[in-house]
């Protein structure tokens, strides 16, 4: 009996130790609800927040999901194809990553994806037109639909990712649609946060990788086009930080820290990959447009006509809002080796 009593007291003691006490600092007040944070900082913790990231399977989206999950946020990841979201499942602890099938033209599926969220991110974008979706469908109508349903569902915060060069007067349909998308989003979600990053570089980018594979297409405009490339991890950090900040309405420009020409980027890629500079001739714009139009009939276009147009447009010269967001942007030279090492012949 004494042994049983001793064991019983031990169980009660162990259970008592396991009980965690909460303090006022653990209480998180969010618009419309109060949540309790628990656990050590990291992917196994819970921040008490839920976020939906539309466009999570894209280049930028996967890093936003990873950073949100690391903060302990439960992340809803809408996907179109089953295999596209497999790599996202391991970015958070069990139950932190919630995949849900969706279609950009389905109001019901969009509402199901965001109905329980404290913050919604719209990262959906398209670099080129396909037979199923054009720029209007994705950047304008799609963005408007997500913003409208988020507002109707009572979502307190909405973050929309546009582009640094978004302008209704741009010769590029891509930039025009990005500007129109911003207008439509603000019509339905007046306190929306608009983020305008420059051209992003990283592991799966269409900048450094394309320059290494197809340097001829970056010789357009005599390589004089000026861009302000920005690290995708810096942009992802800014987007993730919005989840822990109060309402941040307005437009935030996120250009890279330096203005570089295509000529400089070609030289940088050549020096890092140990490949000699490309001897390909400069292709006239008319010829590039003709080749790009022909490439549209290929399953995966090498270069679309609108991308050719964009290769002749300089990035706008605006001051970045990095300082107010607590992030210092990285120089492309510091990370180029990480993303270009694979192209070295040795």
mmCIF file with all atom_site columns, C-alpha atoms in Angstrom, residues 52-56 78 80 102-115 117 119-125 133 136-161 181 184-189 192:
data_model
loop_
_atom_site.group_PDB
_atom_site.id
_atom_site.type_symbol
_atom_site.label_atom_id
_atom_site.label_alt_id
_atom_site.label_comp_id
_atom_site.label_asym_id
_atom_site.label_entity_id
_atom_site.label_seq_id
_atom_site.pdbx_PDB_ins_code
_atom_site.Cartn_x
_atom_site.Cartn_y
_atom_site.Cartn_z
_atom_site.occupancy
_atom_site.B_iso_or_equiv
_atom_site.pdbx_formal_charge
_atom_site.auth_seq_id
_atom_site.auth_comp_id
_atom_site.auth_asym_id
_atom_site.auth_atom_id
_atom_site.pdbx_PDB_model_num
ATOM 1  C CA . UNK A 1 52  ? -3.736  32.554 -45.298 1.00 0.00 ? 52  UNK A CA 1
ATOM 2  C CA . UNK A 1 53  ? -1.112  32.907 -48.033 1.00 0.00 ? 53  UNK A CA 1
ATOM 3  C CA . UNK A 1 54  ? -2.563  32.878 -51.547 1.00 0.00 ? 54  UNK A CA 1
ATOM 4  C CA . UNK A 1 55  ? 0.224   32.218 -54.028 1.00 0.00 ? 55  UNK A CA 1
ATOM 5  C CA . UNK A 1 56  ? 2.116   30.197 -51.410 1.00 0.00 ? 56  UNK A CA 1
ATOM 6  C CA . UNK A 1 78  ? -4.247  27.231 -50.773 1.00 0.00 ? 78  UNK A CA 1
ATOM 7  C CA . UNK A 1 80  ? -4.147  24.167 -57.169 1.00 0.00 ? 80  UNK A CA 1
ATOM 8  C CA . UNK A 1 102 ? -8.731  26.447 -54.235 1.00 0.00 ? 102 UNK A CA 1
ATOM 9  C CA . UNK A 1 103 ? -9.443  28.096 -57.583 1.00 0.00 ? 103 UNK A CA 1
ATOM 10 C CA . UNK A 1 104 ? -9.026  31.815 -58.196 1.00 0.00 ? 104 UNK A CA 1
ATOM 11 C CA . UNK A 1 105 ? -12.430 31.905 -59.900 1.00 0.00 ? 105 UNK A CA 1
ATOM 12 C CA . UNK A 1 106 ? -14.297 30.208 -57.027 1.00 0.00 ? 106 UNK A CA 1
ATOM 13 C CA . UNK A 1 107 ? -15.742 32.546 -54.386 1.00 0.00 ? 107 UNK A CA 1
ATOM 14 C CA . UNK A 1 108 ? -16.710 29.612 -52.176 1.00 0.00 ? 108 UNK A CA 1
ATOM 15 C CA . UNK A 1 109 ? -13.224 28.090 -52.075 1.00 0.00 ? 109 UNK A CA 1
ATOM 16 C CA . UNK A 1 110 ? -11.598 31.473 -51.429 1.00 0.00 ? 110 UNK A CA 1
ATOM 17 C CA . UNK A 1 111 ? -13.994 32.112 -48.533 1.00 0.00 ? 111 UNK A CA 1
ATOM 18 C CA . UNK A 1 112 ? -13.239 28.679 -47.058 1.00 0.00 ? 112 UNK A CA 1
ATOM 19 C CA . UNK A 1 113 ? -9.507  29.407 -47.168 1.00 0.00 ? 113 UNK A CA 1
ATOM 20 C CA . UNK A 1 114 ? -9.651  32.733 -45.322 1.00 0.00 ? 114 UNK A CA 1
ATOM 21 C CA . UNK A 1 115 ? -12.724 32.626 -43.096 1.00 0.00 ? 115 UNK A CA 1
ATOM 22 C CA . UNK A 1 117 ? -7.651  34.088 -40.705 1.00 0.00 ? 117 UNK A CA 1
ATOM 23 C CA . UNK A 1 119 ? -4.274  38.212 -41.847 1.00 0.00 ? 119 UNK A CA 1
ATOM 24 C CA . UNK A 1 120 ? -4.485  37.351 -45.553 1.00 0.00 ? 120 UNK A CA 1
ATOM 25 C CA . UNK A 1 121 ? -1.628  37.632 -48.051 1.00 0.00 ? 121 UNK A CA 1
ATOM 26 C CA . UNK A 1 122 ? -2.185  37.846 -51.793 1.00 0.00 ? 122 UNK A CA 1
ATOM 27 C CA . UNK A 1 123 ? 1.022   36.845 -53.570 1.00 0.00 ? 123 UNK A CA 1
ATOM 28 C CA . UNK A 1 124 ? -0.678  35.484 -56.688 1.00 0.00 ? 124 UNK A CA 1
ATOM 29 C CA . UNK A 1 125 ? 1.080   36.604 -59.858 1.00 0.00 ? 125 UNK A CA 1
ATOM 30 C CA . UNK A 1 133 ? -5.128  32.995 -67.425 1.00 0.00 ? 133 UNK A CA 1
ATOM 31 C CA . UNK A 1 136 ? -6.302  40.695 -66.101 1.00 0.00 ? 136 UNK A CA 1
ATOM 32 C CA . UNK A 1 137 ? -7.559  37.403 -64.664 1.00 0.00 ? 137 UNK A CA 1
ATOM 33 C CA . UNK A 1 138 ? -4.758  37.089 -62.105 1.00 0.00 ? 138 UNK A CA 1
ATOM 34 C CA . UNK A 1 139 ? -3.602  40.600 -61.172 1.00 0.00 ? 139 UNK A CA 1
ATOM 35 C CA . UNK A 1 140 ? -6.898  42.462 -61.423 1.00 0.00 ? 140 UNK A CA 1
ATOM 36 C CA . UNK A 1 141 ? -9.997  40.276 -61.227 1.00 0.00 ? 141 UNK A CA 1
ATOM 37 C CA . UNK A 1 142 ? -8.356  37.684 -58.985 1.00 0.00 ? 142 UNK A CA 1
ATOM 38 C CA . UNK A 1 143 ? -6.928  40.270 -56.580 1.00 0.00 ? 143 UNK A CA 1
ATOM 39 C CA . UNK A 1 144 ? -10.274 42.085 -56.458 1.00 0.00 ? 144 UNK A CA 1
ATOM 40 C CA . UNK A 1 145 ? -12.128 38.856 -55.686 1.00 0.00 ? 145 UNK A CA 1
ATOM 41 C CA . UNK A 1 146 ? -9.800  37.883 -52.821 1.00 0.00 ? 146 UNK A CA 1
ATOM 42 C CA . UNK A 1 147 ? -9.922  41.396 -51.314 1.00 0.00 ? 147 UNK A CA 1
ATOM 43 C CA . UNK A 1 148 ? -13.705 41.566 -51.577 1.00 0.00 ? 148 UNK A CA 1
ATOM 44 C CA . UNK A 1 149 ? -14.262 38.181 -49.927 1.00 0.00 ? 149 UNK A CA 1
ATOM 45 C CA . UNK A 1 150 ? -11.715 39.004 -47.210 1.00 0.00 ? 150 UNK A CA 1
ATOM 46 C CA . UNK A 1 151 ? -13.568 42.228 -46.428 1.00 0.00 ? 151 UNK A CA 1
ATOM 47 C CA . UNK A 1 152 ? -16.960 40.492 -46.436 1.00 0.00 ? 152 UNK A CA 1
ATOM 48 C CA . UNK A 1 153 ? -15.606 37.770 -44.125 1.00 0.00 ? 153 UNK A CA 1
ATOM 49 C CA . UNK A 1 154 ? -14.358 40.316 -41.608 1.00 0.00 ? 154 UNK A CA 1
ATOM 50 C CA . UNK A 1 155 ? -10.633 39.624 -42.032 1.00 0.00 ? 155 UNK A CA 1
ATOM 51 C CA . UNK A 1 156 ? -8.895  42.450 -40.131 1.00 0.00 ? 156 UNK A CA 1
ATOM 52 C CA . UNK A 1 157 ? -5.702  42.706 -42.217 1.00 0.00 ? 157 UNK A CA 1
ATOM 53 C CA . UNK A 1 158 ? -4.948  42.245 -45.912 1.00 0.00 ? 158 UNK A CA 1
ATOM 54 C CA . UNK A 1 159 ? -1.504  42.368 -47.557 1.00 0.00 ? 159 UNK A CA 1
ATOM 55 C CA . UNK A 1 160 ? -1.295  42.627 -51.345 1.00 0.00 ? 160 UNK A CA 1
ATOM 56 C CA . UNK A 1 161 ? 1.994   42.208 -53.223 1.00 0.00 ? 161 UNK A CA 1
ATOM 57 C CA . UNK A 1 181 ? -4.985  45.442 -59.179 1.00 0.00 ? 181 UNK A CA 1
ATOM 58 C CA . UNK A 1 184 ? -9.343  47.281 -57.154 1.00 0.00 ? 184 UNK A CA 1
ATOM 59 C CA . UNK A 1 185 ? -7.973  45.955 -53.855 1.00 0.00 ? 185 UNK A CA 1
ATOM 60 C CA . UNK A 1 186 ? -8.277  49.363 -52.184 1.00 0.00 ? 186 UNK A CA 1
ATOM 61 C CA . UNK A 1 187 ? -11.873 49.718 -53.393 1.00 0.00 ? 187 UNK A CA 1
ATOM 62 C CA . UNK A 1 188 ? -12.921 46.744 -51.267 1.00 0.00 ? 188 UNK A CA 1
ATOM 63 C CA . UNK A 1 189 ? -10.260 46.782 -48.541 1.00 0.00 ? 189 UNK A CA 1
ATOM 64 C CA . UNK A 1 192 ? -5.005  47.122 -47.227 1.00 0.00 ? 192 UNK A CA 1
#
